[in-house]
Amino acid sequence: MPLVAANWKMNPTNIDDALDLVRGVMSVARGHADRVEVAIFPPFPWLLAVSDLLVETGVKLGAQDAFWENSGAFTGEVSPAMLKGWCQWVIIGHSERRLYVGETDEMVAKKTAAVLSRELGAIMCVGELLDHYDEGRSDEIVTGQVRAGLAECSADDSARLVIAYEPVWAIGSGRNADPEHAYKTMRLIRRIVGEMIGAGAARKVRILYGGSVKAANVQQYVELPLCDGVLVGGASLDAEEFAQIVRVTAEVYGHR
Ligand code: PEP
């Protein structure tokens, strides 16, 4: 089943707006729950209240990060064990964390393994910077990130593992990637997953595209043969826009 994930980032800044946003997408997401898995990733402080609203809707909840240890002297961190009760998913290695808080491939590998070991789903993000893209180094960068990020994963994890290909230059820029470039990179990612954790796993792992996805352009990605959905940032903060992304995805996969 395709996955449409809403990464709210550090928004909205108050709980009432967060709950309004969930209410705005809930009925559409629920109505398509048999064809599209929808997951919402609010900031940590809103997780509990949002989880109450999502009970029995079929809409999944996720966190935007998690630490690799389960408890201890790690001020400010949140562990997979703490998220386990109400989240089904965790985003790991988003480019904004790599850029602004210095997350390395090694940290991404440890976090991904920790999340999967708690039987949560992990969405591991990879993608090249604009300079890499312009220099024709996208494949090299993405290969390195996928290899490093999967270092501690096994085939047993594949059903709960998602890799989001998000070219950094496409995130929040309004410049979404050419579908041909997205397709080639997603094909490369699936090949590397196969080399690292086996061909069976490579078939099961879901691969998403992310980067300036909107209702108006989502179809060209979800139509790609190797694309299992989208990770949506800015457009997920507009309930009607996000609902339309869910509808288009349901429509495309309904015809597959
Ligand atoms: C993201 O945050 O993962 C993302 C893809 O953002 P945007 O859709 O705003 O480009």
PDB file of C-alpha atoms and ligand atoms in Angstrom:
ATOM      1  CA  MET A   1       0.000   0.000   0.000  1.00  0.00           C
ATOM      2  CA  PRO A   2       1.341   3.500  -0.757  1.00  0.00           C
ATOM      3  CA  LEU A   3       2.332   5.746   2.117  1.00  0.00           C
ATOM      4  CA  VAL A   4       1.567   9.461   2.192  1.00  0.00           C
ATOM      5  CA  ALA A   5       3.467  11.055   5.059  1.00  0.00           C
ATOM      6  CA  ALA A   6       2.873  14.565   6.416  1.00  0.00           C
ATOM      7  CA  ASN A   7       6.028  16.084   7.923  1.00  0.00           C
ATOM      8  CA  TRP A   8       4.820  19.157   9.789  1.00  0.00           C
ATOM      9  CA  LYS A   9       8.384  20.087  10.817  1.00  0.00           C
ATOM     10  CA  MET A  10       8.336  22.765  13.600  1.00  0.00           C
ATOM     11  CA  ASN A  11       4.696  23.740  12.886  1.00  0.00           C
ATOM     12  CA  PRO A  12       2.098  24.739  13.969  1.00  0.00           C
ATOM     13  CA  THR A  13       3.177  26.645  17.050  1.00  0.00           C
ATOM     14  CA  ASN A  14       0.025  26.017  19.086  1.00  0.00           C
ATOM     15  CA  ILE A  15      -1.991  22.940  19.917  1.00  0.00           C
ATOM     16  CA  ASP A  16      -5.354  24.287  18.698  1.00  0.00           C
ATOM     17  CA  ASP A  17      -3.998  24.816  15.183  1.00  0.00           C
ATOM     18  CA  ALA A  18      -2.410  21.355  15.286  1.00  0.00           C
ATOM     19  CA  LEU A  19      -5.708  19.706  16.194  1.00  0.00           C
ATOM     20  CA  ASP A  20      -7.600  21.725  13.564  1.00  0.00           C
ATOM     21  CA  LEU A  21      -5.139  20.537  10.951  1.00  0.00           C
ATOM     22  CA  VAL A  22      -5.640  16.906  11.953  1.00  0.00           C
ATOM     23  CA  ARG A  23      -9.431  17.305  11.872  1.00  0.00           C
ATOM     24  CA  GLY A  24      -9.125  18.854   8.412  1.00  0.00           C
ATOM     25  CA  VAL A  25      -7.412  15.820   6.892  1.00  0.00           C
ATOM     26  CA  MET A  26      -8.903  13.050   9.021  1.00  0.00           C
ATOM     27  CA  SER A  27     -12.104  12.348   7.133  1.00  0.00           C
ATOM     28  CA  VAL A  28     -10.398  12.193   3.720  1.00  0.00           C
ATOM     29  CA  ALA A  29      -7.560  10.066   5.078  1.00  0.00           C
ATOM     30  CA  ARG A  30     -10.008   7.768   6.824  1.00  0.00           C
ATOM     31  CA  GLY A  31     -12.139   7.464   3.709  1.00  0.00           C
ATOM     32  CA  HIS A  32      -9.128   6.202   1.723  1.00  0.00           C
ATOM     33  CA  ALA A  33      -7.546   4.105   4.471  1.00  0.00           C
ATOM     34  CA  ASP A  34      -8.121   0.892   2.505  1.00  0.00           C
ATOM     35  CA  ARG A  35      -5.988   2.217  -0.390  1.00  0.00           C
ATOM     36  CA  VAL A  36      -3.493   4.680   1.100  1.00  0.00           C
ATOM     37  CA  GLU A  37      -1.635   4.617   4.405  1.00  0.00           C
ATOM     38  CA  VAL A  38      -1.588   8.168   5.735  1.00  0.00           C
ATOM     39  CA  ALA A  39       0.839   9.101   8.515  1.00  0.00           C
ATOM     40  CA  ILE A  40       1.068  12.452  10.280  1.00  0.00           C
ATOM     41  CA  PHE A  41       4.316  13.667  11.896  1.00  0.00           C
ATOM     42  CA  PRO A  42       3.594  16.532  14.310  1.00  0.00           C
ATOM     43  CA  PRO A  43       6.206  18.094  16.625  1.00  0.00           C
ATOM     44  CA  PHE A  44       6.824  16.077  19.830  1.00  0.00           C
ATOM     45  CA  PRO A  45       4.679  18.225  22.172  1.00  0.00           C
ATOM     46  CA  TRP A  46       1.536  17.616  20.065  1.00  0.00           C
ATOM     47  CA  LEU A  47       1.919  13.847  19.705  1.00  0.00           C
ATOM     48  CA  LEU A  48      -0.259  12.783  22.632  1.00  0.00           C
ATOM     49  CA  ALA A  49      -3.178  15.059  21.816  1.00  0.00           C
ATOM     50  CA  VAL A  50      -3.031  14.139  18.128  1.00  0.00           C
ATOM     51  CA  SER A  51      -2.925  10.434  18.996  1.00  0.00           C
ATOM     52  CA  ASP A  52      -6.212  10.829  20.910  1.00  0.00           C
ATOM     53  CA  LEU A  53      -7.871  12.278  17.813  1.00  0.00           C
ATOM     54  CA  LEU A  54      -6.566   9.495  15.575  1.00  0.00           C
ATOM     55  CA  VAL A  55      -7.895   6.567  17.621  1.00  0.00           C
ATOM     56  CA  GLU A  56      -9.767   4.148  15.328  1.00  0.00           C
ATOM     57  CA  THR A  57      -9.361   6.348  12.243  1.00  0.00           C
ATOM     58  CA  GLY A  58      -6.726   4.177  10.563  1.00  0.00           C
ATOM     59  CA  VAL A  59      -4.539   7.280  10.219  1.00  0.00           C
ATOM     60  CA  LYS A  60      -1.038   6.638  11.564  1.00  0.00           C
ATOM     61  CA  LEU A  61       1.076   8.840  13.792  1.00  0.00           C
ATOM     62  CA  GLY A  62       4.812   9.389  13.692  1.00  0.00           C
ATOM     63  CA  ALA A  63       7.622  11.367  15.304  1.00  0.00           C
ATOM     64  CA  GLN A  64      10.134  13.474  13.396  1.00  0.00           C
ATOM     65  CA  ASP A  65      13.171  11.949  15.123  1.00  0.00           C
ATOM     66  CA  ALA A  66      14.232   9.538  17.875  1.00  0.00           C
ATOM     67  CA  PHE A  67      17.470   8.846  19.718  1.00  0.00           C
ATOM     68  CA  TRP A  68      19.322   5.523  19.499  1.00  0.00           C
ATOM     69  CA  GLU A  69      19.316   4.734  23.231  1.00  0.00           C
ATOM     70  CA  ASN A  70      16.139   3.833  25.079  1.00  0.00           C
ATOM     71  CA  SER A  71      16.810   5.704  28.341  1.00  0.00           C
ATOM     72  CA  GLY A  72      19.590   7.395  30.261  1.00  0.00           C
ATOM     73  CA  ALA A  73      21.524  10.635  30.549  1.00  0.00           C
ATOM     74  CA  PHE A  74      20.748  12.101  27.126  1.00  0.00           C
ATOM     75  CA  THR A  75      19.250  15.513  27.854  1.00  0.00           C
ATOM     76  CA  GLY A  76      16.663  16.654  25.363  1.00  0.00           C
ATOM     77  CA  GLU A  77      16.431  13.357  23.517  1.00  0.00           C
ATOM     78  CA  VAL A  78      13.343  11.174  23.013  1.00  0.00           C
ATOM     79  CA  SER A  79      13.689   7.418  22.698  1.00  0.00           C
ATOM     80  CA  PRO A  80      11.926   4.866  20.506  1.00  0.00           C
ATOM     81  CA  ALA A  81      10.684   3.171  23.704  1.00  0.00           C
ATOM     82  CA  MET A  82       8.910   6.407  24.712  1.00  0.00           C
ATOM     83  CA  LEU A  83       7.245   6.712  21.309  1.00  0.00           C
ATOM     84  CA  LYS A  84       6.174   3.098  21.062  1.00  0.00           C
ATOM     85  CA  GLY A  85       2.814   3.547  22.822  1.00  0.00           C
ATOM     86  CA  TRP A  86       1.281   5.997  20.352  1.00  0.00           C
ATOM     87  CA  CYS A  87       3.478   6.277  17.293  1.00  0.00           C
ATOM     88  CA  GLN A  88       3.761   3.797  14.467  1.00  0.00           C
ATOM     89  CA  TRP A  89       6.447   5.662  12.515  1.00  0.00           C
ATOM     90  CA  VAL A  90       9.595   7.733  13.052  1.00  0.00           C
ATOM     91  CA  ILE A  91      11.392   9.906  10.471  1.00  0.00           C
ATOM     92  CA  ILE A  92      15.162   9.498  10.677  1.00  0.00           C
ATOM     93  CA  GLY A  93      17.912  11.533   9.029  1.00  0.00           C
ATOM     94  CA  HIS A  94      15.790  14.291   7.521  1.00  0.00           C
ATOM     95  CA  SER A  95      18.043  16.672   5.602  1.00  0.00           C
ATOM     96  CA  GLU A  96      17.153  19.516   7.981  1.00  0.00           C
ATOM     97  CA  ARG A  97      18.573  17.449  10.856  1.00  0.00           C
ATOM     98  CA  ARG A  98      21.648  16.598   8.826  1.00  0.00           C
ATOM     99  CA  LEU A  99      22.132  20.299   7.953  1.00  0.00           C
ATOM    100  CA  TYR A 100      21.146  22.118  11.154  1.00  0.00           C
ATOM    101  CA  VAL A 101      22.073  19.697  13.936  1.00  0.00           C
ATOM    102  CA  GLY A 102      24.924  17.872  12.245  1.00  0.00           C
ATOM    103  CA  GLU A 103      23.371  14.442  12.067  1.00  0.00           C
ATOM    104  CA  THR A 104      25.829  12.054  10.427  1.00  0.00           C
ATOM    105  CA  ASP A 105      25.286   8.858   8.449  1.00  0.00           C
ATOM    106  CA  GLU A 106      26.506   6.896  11.484  1.00  0.00           C
ATOM    107  CA  MET A 107      23.902   8.532  13.727  1.00  0.00           C
ATOM    108  CA  VAL A 108      21.237   7.846  11.113  1.00  0.00           C
ATOM    109  CA  ALA A 109      22.260   4.165  11.055  1.00  0.00           C
ATOM    110  CA  LYS A 110      22.073   3.861  14.843  1.00  0.00           C
ATOM    111  CA  LYS A 111      18.731   5.651  15.036  1.00  0.00           C
ATOM    112  CA  THR A 112      17.219   3.622  12.214  1.00  0.00           C
ATOM    113  CA  ALA A 113      18.275   0.348  13.852  1.00  0.00           C
ATOM    114  CA  ALA A 114      16.996   1.478  17.266  1.00  0.00           C
ATOM    115  CA  VAL A 115      13.597   2.467  15.861  1.00  0.00           C
ATOM    116  CA  LEU A 116      13.217  -0.798  13.946  1.00  0.00           C
ATOM    117  CA  SER A 117      14.276  -2.864  16.963  1.00  0.00           C
ATOM    118  CA  ARG A 118      11.319  -1.381  18.897  1.00  0.00           C
ATOM    119  CA  GLU A 119       9.024  -2.547  16.100  1.00  0.00           C
ATOM    120  CA  LEU A 120       8.274   0.963  14.954  1.00  0.00           C
ATOM    121  CA  GLY A 121       8.462   1.869  11.276  1.00  0.00           C
ATOM    122  CA  ALA A 122      11.427   3.995  10.173  1.00  0.00           C
ATOM    123  CA  ILE A 123      11.390   6.475   7.294  1.00  0.00           C
ATOM    124  CA  MET A 124      15.064   7.014   6.561  1.00  0.00           C
ATOM    125  CA  CYS A 125      15.669  10.137   4.459  1.00  0.00           C
ATOM    126  CA  VAL A 126      18.431  10.457   1.888  1.00  0.00           C
ATOM    127  CA  GLY A 127      19.182  12.989  -0.823  1.00  0.00           C
ATOM    128  CA  GLU A 128      21.893  15.048  -2.441  1.00  0.00           C
ATOM    129  CA  LEU A 129      22.618  18.782  -2.097  1.00  0.00           C
ATOM    130  CA  LEU A 130      22.239  21.132  -5.065  1.00  0.00           C
ATOM    131  CA  ASP A 131      26.023  21.239  -5.645  1.00  0.00           C
ATOM    132  CA  HIS A 132      26.097  17.433  -5.817  1.00  0.00           C
ATOM    133  CA  TYR A 133      23.201  17.443  -8.255  1.00  0.00           C
ATOM    134  CA  ASP A 134      24.826  20.101 -10.459  1.00  0.00           C
ATOM    135  CA  GLU A 135      28.103  18.164 -10.415  1.00  0.00           C
ATOM    136  CA  GLY A 136      26.326  14.959 -11.473  1.00  0.00           C
ATOM    137  CA  ARG A 137      27.136  13.298  -8.132  1.00  0.00           C
ATOM    138  CA  SER A 138      23.573  12.424  -7.020  1.00  0.00           C
ATOM    139  CA  ASP A 139      24.076   8.657  -7.398  1.00  0.00           C
ATOM    140  CA  GLU A 140      27.346   8.682  -5.496  1.00  0.00           C
ATOM    141  CA  ILE A 141      25.915  10.685  -2.569  1.00  0.00           C
ATOM    142  CA  VAL A 142      22.677   8.715  -2.307  1.00  0.00           C
ATOM    143  CA  THR A 143      24.551   5.413  -2.571  1.00  0.00           C
ATOM    144  CA  GLY A 144      26.801   6.445   0.322  1.00  0.00           C
ATOM    145  CA  GLN A 145      23.876   7.539   2.492  1.00  0.00           C
ATOM    146  CA  VAL A 146      21.834   4.394   1.853  1.00  0.00           C
ATOM    147  CA  ARG A 147      24.796   2.070   2.445  1.00  0.00           C
ATOM    148  CA  ALA A 148      25.758   3.840   5.668  1.00  0.00           C
ATOM    149  CA  GLY A 149      22.175   4.211   6.911  1.00  0.00           C
ATOM    150  CA  LEU A 150      21.369   0.530   6.449  1.00  0.00           C
ATOM    151  CA  ALA A 151      24.584  -0.663   8.078  1.00  0.00           C
ATOM    152  CA  GLU A 152      22.773  -2.093  11.109  1.00  0.00           C
ATOM    153  CA  CYS A 153      19.580  -3.318   9.371  1.00  0.00           C
ATOM    154  CA  SER A 154      18.611  -6.829   8.338  1.00  0.00           C
ATOM    155  CA  ALA A 155      16.040  -8.386   6.019  1.00  0.00           C
ATOM    156  CA  ASP A 156      13.727  -8.879   9.039  1.00  0.00           C
ATOM    157  CA  ASP A 157      13.297  -5.099   9.166  1.00  0.00           C
ATOM    158  CA  SER A 158      12.201  -4.641   5.569  1.00  0.00           C
ATOM    159  CA  ALA A 159       8.425  -4.528   6.093  1.00  0.00           C
ATOM    160  CA  ARG A 160       8.834  -1.610   8.507  1.00  0.00           C
ATOM    161  CA  LEU A 161      11.561   0.184   6.591  1.00  0.00           C
ATOM    162  CA  VAL A 162      10.843   3.079   4.247  1.00  0.00           C
ATOM    163  CA  ILE A 163      13.465   5.100   2.414  1.00  0.00           C
ATOM    164  CA  ALA A 164      12.495   8.607   1.347  1.00  0.00           C
ATOM    165  CA  TYR A 165      14.464  10.029  -1.551  1.00  0.00           C
ATOM    166  CA  GLU A 166      14.429  13.764  -0.961  1.00  0.00           C
ATOM    167  CA  PRO A 167      16.831  15.828  -3.072  1.00  0.00           C
ATOM    168  CA  VAL A 168      17.781  18.598  -0.646  1.00  0.00           C
ATOM    169  CA  TRP A 169      17.489  21.240  -3.374  1.00  0.00           C
ATOM    170  CA  ALA A 170      13.836  20.240  -3.846  1.00  0.00           C
ATOM    171  CA  ILE A 171      12.835  20.520  -0.193  1.00  0.00           C
ATOM    172  CA  GLY A 172      10.802  23.629   0.520  1.00  0.00           C
ATOM    173  CA  SER A 173      12.144  25.268  -2.641  1.00  0.00           C
ATOM    174  CA  GLY A 174       9.163  24.857  -4.953  1.00  0.00           C
ATOM    175  CA  ARG A 175      11.596  23.176  -7.387  1.00  0.00           C
ATOM    176  CA  ASN A 176      10.403  19.568  -7.432  1.00  0.00           C
ATOM    177  CA  ALA A 177      12.646  16.962  -9.050  1.00  0.00           C
ATOM    178  CA  ASP A 178      12.149  15.835 -12.591  1.00  0.00           C
ATOM    179  CA  PRO A 179      10.257  12.485 -12.330  1.00  0.00           C
ATOM    180  CA  GLU A 180      12.897  10.800 -14.507  1.00  0.00           C
ATOM    181  CA  HIS A 181      15.639  11.792 -12.046  1.00  0.00           C
ATOM    182  CA  ALA A 182      13.456  10.642  -9.116  1.00  0.00           C
ATOM    183  CA  TYR A 183      12.756   7.325 -10.837  1.00  0.00           C
ATOM    184  CA  LYS A 184      16.416   6.601 -11.599  1.00  0.00           C
ATOM    185  CA  THR A 185      17.434   7.401  -8.043  1.00  0.00           C
ATOM    186  CA  MET A 186      14.652   5.274  -6.528  1.00  0.00           C
ATOM    187  CA  ARG A 187      15.717   2.397  -8.786  1.00  0.00           C
ATOM    188  CA  LEU A 188      19.287   2.830  -7.559  1.00  0.00           C
ATOM    189  CA  ILE A 189      18.099   2.820  -3.921  1.00  0.00           C
ATOM    190  CA  ARG A 190      16.183  -0.412  -4.433  1.00  0.00           C
ATOM    191  CA  ARG A 191      19.239  -2.010  -5.996  1.00  0.00           C
ATOM    192  CA  ILE A 192      21.428  -1.023  -3.042  1.00  0.00           C
ATOM    193  CA  VAL A 193      18.840  -2.330  -0.558  1.00  0.00           C
ATOM    194  CA  GLY A 194      18.942  -5.626  -2.453  1.00  0.00           C
ATOM    195  CA  GLU A 195      22.731  -5.771  -2.291  1.00  0.00           C
ATOM    196  CA  MET A 196      22.768  -4.978   1.407  1.00  0.00           C
ATOM    197  CA  ILE A 197      19.867  -6.905   2.887  1.00  0.00           C
ATOM    198  CA  GLY A 198      18.662  -9.183   0.093  1.00  0.00           C
ATOM    199  CA  ALA A 199      16.380  -9.268  -2.941  1.00  0.00           C
ATOM    200  CA  GLY A 200      13.277 -10.176  -0.897  1.00  0.00           C
ATOM    201  CA  ALA A 201      13.844  -7.159   1.325  1.00  0.00           C
ATOM    202  CA  ALA A 202      14.355  -4.906  -1.692  1.00  0.00           C
ATOM    203  CA  ARG A 203      10.876  -5.834  -2.897  1.00  0.00           C
ATOM    204  CA  LYS A 204       9.301  -5.116   0.494  1.00  0.00           C
ATOM    205  CA  VAL A 205      11.009  -1.843   1.428  1.00  0.00           C
ATOM    206  CA  ARG A 206       8.877   1.117   0.409  1.00  0.00           C
ATOM    207  CA  ILE A 207      10.531   4.036  -1.351  1.00  0.00           C
ATOM    208  CA  LEU A 208       9.024   7.516  -1.297  1.00  0.00           C
ATOM    209  CA  TYR A 209       9.738  10.703  -3.176  1.00  0.00           C
ATOM    210  CA  GLY A 210       9.852  13.975  -1.220  1.00  0.00           C
ATOM    211  CA  GLY A 211      10.591  17.550  -2.246  1.00  0.00           C
ATOM    212  CA  SER A 212       8.009  20.261  -3.014  1.00  0.00           C
ATOM    213  CA  VAL A 213       5.211  17.736  -3.536  1.00  0.00           C
ATOM    214  CA  LYS A 214       1.836  19.409  -4.013  1.00  0.00           C
ATOM    215  CA  ALA A 215      -1.611  18.344  -5.173  1.00  0.00           C
ATOM    216  CA  ALA A 216      -0.736  19.679  -8.628  1.00  0.00           C
ATOM    217  CA  ASN A 217       2.428  17.566  -9.081  1.00  0.00           C
ATOM    218  CA  VAL A 218       1.948  14.449  -6.937  1.00  0.00           C
ATOM    219  CA  GLN A 219       0.517  12.340  -9.737  1.00  0.00           C
ATOM    220  CA  GLN A 220       3.764  12.312 -11.731  1.00  0.00           C
ATOM    221  CA  TYR A 221       5.579  10.714  -8.765  1.00  0.00           C
ATOM    222  CA  VAL A 222       3.004   8.222  -7.532  1.00  0.00           C
ATOM    223  CA  GLU A 223       2.623   7.001 -11.119  1.00  0.00           C
ATOM    224  CA  LEU A 224       6.295   5.985 -11.226  1.00  0.00           C
ATOM    225  CA  PRO A 225       6.600   2.172 -11.105  1.00  0.00           C
ATOM    226  CA  LEU A 226       9.038   2.091  -8.183  1.00  0.00           C
ATOM    227  CA  CYS A 227       7.432   4.838  -6.111  1.00  0.00           C
ATOM    228  CA  ASP A 228       5.503   3.764  -3.014  1.00  0.00           C
ATOM    229  CA  GLY A 229       4.249   7.170  -1.990  1.00  0.00           C
ATOM    230  CA  VAL A 230       5.377  10.641  -0.983  1.00  0.00           C
ATOM    231  CA  LEU A 231       6.784  12.540   1.987  1.00  0.00           C
ATOM    232  CA  VAL A 232       5.151  15.951   2.095  1.00  0.00           C
ATOM    233  CA  GLY A 233       6.419  18.958   4.051  1.00  0.00           C
ATOM    234  CA  GLY A 234       4.974  22.419   3.373  1.00  0.00           C
ATOM    235  CA  ALA A 235       1.857  21.218   1.562  1.00  0.00           C
ATOM    236  CA  SER A 236       0.886  19.045   4.550  1.00  0.00           C
ATOM    237  CA  LEU A 237       0.206  22.197   6.594  1.00  0.00           C
ATOM    238  CA  ASP A 238      -2.769  23.010   4.367  1.00  0.00           C
ATOM    239  CA  ALA A 239      -5.520  20.497   5.141  1.00  0.00           C
ATOM    240  CA  GLU A 240      -7.274  20.757   1.780  1.00  0.00           C
ATOM    241  CA  GLU A 241      -4.021  20.582  -0.204  1.00  0.00           C
ATOM    242  CA  PHE A 242      -2.869  17.531   1.741  1.00  0.00           C
ATOM    243  CA  ALA A 243      -6.281  15.871   1.450  1.00  0.00           C
ATOM    244  CA  GLN A 244      -6.061  16.331  -2.317  1.00  0.00           C
ATOM    245  CA  ILE A 245      -2.614  14.661  -2.347  1.00  0.00           C
ATOM    246  CA  VAL A 246      -4.183  11.678  -0.545  1.00  0.00           C
ATOM    247  CA  ARG A 247      -7.088  11.571  -3.041  1.00  0.00           C
ATOM    248  CA  VAL A 248      -4.775  11.654  -6.089  1.00  0.00           C
ATOM    249  CA  THR A 249      -2.573   8.932  -4.614  1.00  0.00           C
ATOM    250  CA  ALA A 250      -5.607   6.728  -3.874  1.00  0.00           C
ATOM    251  CA  GLU A 251      -6.859   7.251  -7.411  1.00  0.00           C
ATOM    252  CA  VAL A 252      -3.525   6.339  -9.038  1.00  0.00           C
ATOM    253  CA  TYR A 253      -2.960   3.233  -6.916  1.00  0.00           C
ATOM    254  CA  GLY A 254      -6.591   2.201  -7.321  1.00  0.00           C
ATOM    255  CA  HIS A 255      -5.844   1.792 -11.032  1.00  0.00           C
ATOM    256  CA  ARG A 256      -2.627  -0.216 -10.650  1.00  0.00           C
TER     257      ARG A 256
HETATM  258  C1  PEP B   1      10.120  17.433   3.771  1.00  0.00           C
HETATM  259  O1  PEP B   1      10.155  18.171   4.738  1.00  0.00           O
HETATM  260  O2  PEP B   1      10.437  16.246   3.900  1.00  0.00           O
HETATM  261  C2  PEP B   1       9.697  17.977   2.482  1.00  0.00           C
HETATM  262  C3  PEP B   1       9.701  17.203   1.447  1.00  0.00           C
HETATM  263  O3  PEP B   1       9.342  19.301   2.471  1.00  0.00           O
HETATM  264  P1  PEP B   1       8.584  20.069   1.253  1.00  0.00           P
HETATM  265  O4  PEP B   1       7.449  19.181   0.817  1.00  0.00           O
HETATM  266  O5  PEP B   1       8.116  21.337   1.850  1.00  0.00           O
HETATM  267  O6  PEP B   1       9.575  20.240   0.158  1.00  0.00           O
END
